[in-house]
Every structure is written in structure tokens, then in C-alpha cells.
């Protein structure tokens, strides 16, 4: 059978006693015995700094890519549109050829 705690043990301790006990319990249960906080913090800062540098490099690469695309945009736009148009029209063209339509329209005689 489970025993019920006595009413004396259910009384709340003073705030000072509770914080001291809690602090001591935390110190006793801490797996970080012998670990210097500066080492843990510096490892975290090193990790975040490396990821920040990666993000800056990626952003700079994207910026350079957009600048290059902006320079050649007058030549790239027709090529991109032609690729999209030919991709969209390929299935109907293949279907028409399978039904016997010629690849090229006959030329008109002059």
C-alpha cells in the first residue's frame, strides 16, 4: 500500500529555504561539473558565426547572379520564353506528327 505523507511534510518551506534547496539540488544534479561556461558559449558563438558567414556568402552569390542576369536580360528573356513555348507546344506537335501532319508546312509557290 502507498503511504500518505504526513501533514507536517506538506507544509511549504520558506522562500529562502526553498531557493537554497533548489539551487543546491540543481548543483547536485548538474551534468556539467567541470565544464567552463566560456567554452560552451564560445562554441555556440563559433557555430552561429560560421552559419552567419555561410548565409552572407550565399546572399552575395545570389546578388551577383541577379546582377549578371540583369546585364544579359535582353538576351535571356527571348531564350527563356522560347524554351517555355517549345516545352508547352511539344505534346501537341508530337500528337499531330503521329496523326500524319508533316514536320514542315508546304511552301507556297510564287
Tab-separated table of C-alpha atoms in Angstrom:
chain	number	residue	atom	x	y	z
A	1	UNK	CA	0.000	0.000	0.000
A	2	UNK	CA	1.070	3.536	-0.647
A	3	UNK	CA	1.519	5.643	2.449
A	4	UNK	CA	0.212	9.136	2.504
A	5	UNK	CA	2.624	11.869	3.525
A	6	UNK	CA	2.114	13.335	6.928
A	7	UNK	CA	0.553	16.823	7.176
A	8	UNK	CA	3.819	18.195	8.551
A	9	UNK	CA	5.676	17.266	5.333
A	10	UNK	CA	3.042	19.016	3.223
A	11	UNK	CA	3.796	22.406	4.734
A	12	UNK	CA	5.546	24.768	2.375
A	13	UNK	CA	9.042	25.824	3.394
A	14	UNK	CA	10.121	29.440	3.474
A	15	UNK	CA	11.108	31.039	0.202
A	16	UNK	CA	14.749	31.360	1.294
A	17	UNK	CA	14.949	27.706	2.234
A	18	UNK	CA	13.262	26.662	-0.975
A	19	UNK	CA	15.636	28.636	-3.220
A	20	UNK	CA	18.673	27.408	-1.345
A	21	UNK	CA	17.451	23.833	-1.568
A	22	UNK	CA	16.529	24.216	-5.224
A	23	UNK	CA	19.875	25.800	-6.047
A	24	UNK	CA	21.735	23.049	-4.189
A	25	UNK	CA	19.616	20.371	-5.912
A	26	UNK	CA	20.423	21.886	-9.277
A	27	UNK	CA	24.124	21.930	-8.468
A	28	UNK	CA	23.992	18.320	-7.306
A	29	UNK	CA	22.127	17.141	-10.418
A	30	UNK	CA	24.143	19.140	-12.934
A	31	UNK	CA	25.893	17.014	-15.572
A	32	UNK	CA	28.154	19.985	-16.359
A	33	UNK	CA	30.543	19.517	-13.497
A	34	UNK	CA	33.936	20.793	-14.591
A	35	UNK	CA	32.644	22.488	-17.755
A	36	UNK	CA	33.622	26.105	-18.177
A	37	UNK	CA	30.764	28.313	-19.374
A	38	UNK	CA	33.072	30.337	-21.580
A	39	UNK	CA	33.942	27.213	-23.544
A	40	UNK	CA	30.274	26.355	-24.056
A	41	UNK	CA	29.372	29.910	-25.031
A	42	UNK	CA	32.357	30.277	-27.348
A	43	UNK	CA	31.440	27.004	-29.085
A	44	UNK	CA	27.923	28.303	-29.630
A	45	UNK	CA	29.178	31.630	-30.892
A	46	UNK	CA	31.632	29.910	-33.211
A	47	UNK	CA	28.799	27.763	-34.600
A	48	UNK	CA	26.474	30.725	-35.152
A	49	UNK	CA	29.286	32.795	-36.681
A	50	UNK	CA	30.099	30.049	-39.163
A	51	UNK	CA	26.456	29.749	-40.198
A	52	UNK	CA	26.169	33.534	-40.449
A	53	UNK	CA	29.195	33.592	-42.747
A	54	UNK	CA	27.638	30.889	-44.905
A	55	UNK	CA	24.422	32.887	-45.180
A	56	UNK	CA	26.348	36.035	-46.129
A	57	UNK	CA	28.248	34.129	-48.826
A	58	UNK	CA	25.022	32.655	-50.211
A	59	UNK	CA	23.340	36.076	-50.226
A	60	UNK	CA	26.353	37.596	-52.003
A	61	UNK	CA	26.266	34.819	-54.601
A	62	UNK	CA	22.565	35.359	-55.224
A	63	UNK	CA	23.155	39.111	-55.538
A	64	UNK	CA	25.958	38.545	-58.085
A	65	UNK	CA	23.775	36.089	-60.032
A	66	UNK	CA	20.949	38.636	-60.233
A	67	UNK	CA	23.388	41.332	-61.356
A	68	UNK	CA	24.714	39.084	-64.146
A	69	UNK	CA	21.182	38.134	-65.187
A	70	UNK	CA	20.291	41.846	-65.195
A	71	UNK	CA	23.161	42.603	-67.544
A	72	UNK	CA	22.196	39.860	-70.014
A	73	UNK	CA	18.419	40.118	-69.507
A	74	UNK	CA	17.710	41.461	-73.017
A	75	UNK	CA	19.261	38.284	-74.465
A	76	UNK	CA	17.993	35.862	-71.810
A	77	UNK	CA	14.315	36.829	-71.914
A	78	UNK	CA	13.689	35.670	-75.524
A	79	UNK	CA	15.598	32.431	-74.886
A	80	UNK	CA	13.612	31.695	-71.714
A	81	UNK	CA	10.316	32.449	-73.448
A	82	UNK	CA	11.280	30.258	-76.426
A	83	UNK	CA	12.122	27.360	-74.095
A	84	UNK	CA	8.814	27.711	-72.274
A	85	UNK	CA	6.856	27.948	-75.524
A	86	UNK	CA	8.583	24.934	-77.112
A	87	UNK	CA	8.074	22.892	-73.926
A	88	UNK	CA	4.365	23.707	-73.871
A	89	UNK	CA	3.884	23.021	-77.595
A	90	UNK	CA	5.868	19.775	-77.759
A	91	UNK	CA	2.997	17.364	-76.811
A	92	UNK	CA	0.536	18.789	-79.396
A	93	UNK	CA	3.262	18.766	-82.067
A	94	UNK	CA	4.087	15.129	-81.308
A	95	UNK	CA	0.391	14.213	-81.467
A	96	UNK	CA	-0.031	16.000	-84.814
A	97	UNK	CA	3.000	14.187	-86.277
A	98	UNK	CA	1.621	10.834	-85.112
A	99	UNK	CA	-1.624	11.646	-86.981
A	100	UNK	CA	0.244	12.278	-90.237
A	101	UNK	CA	0.848	16.029	-90.287
A	102	UNK	CA	4.144	16.913	-91.936
A	103	UNK	CA	7.008	18.369	-89.931
A	104	UNK	CA	7.113	21.460	-92.113
A	105	UNK	CA	4.277	23.224	-93.789
A	106	UNK	CA	4.422	23.099	-97.585
A	107	UNK	CA	5.802	26.268	-99.126
A	108	UNK	CA	3.654	28.365	-101.348
A	109	UNK	CA	4.634	28.603	-104.939
A	110	UNK	CA	5.386	32.078	-106.146
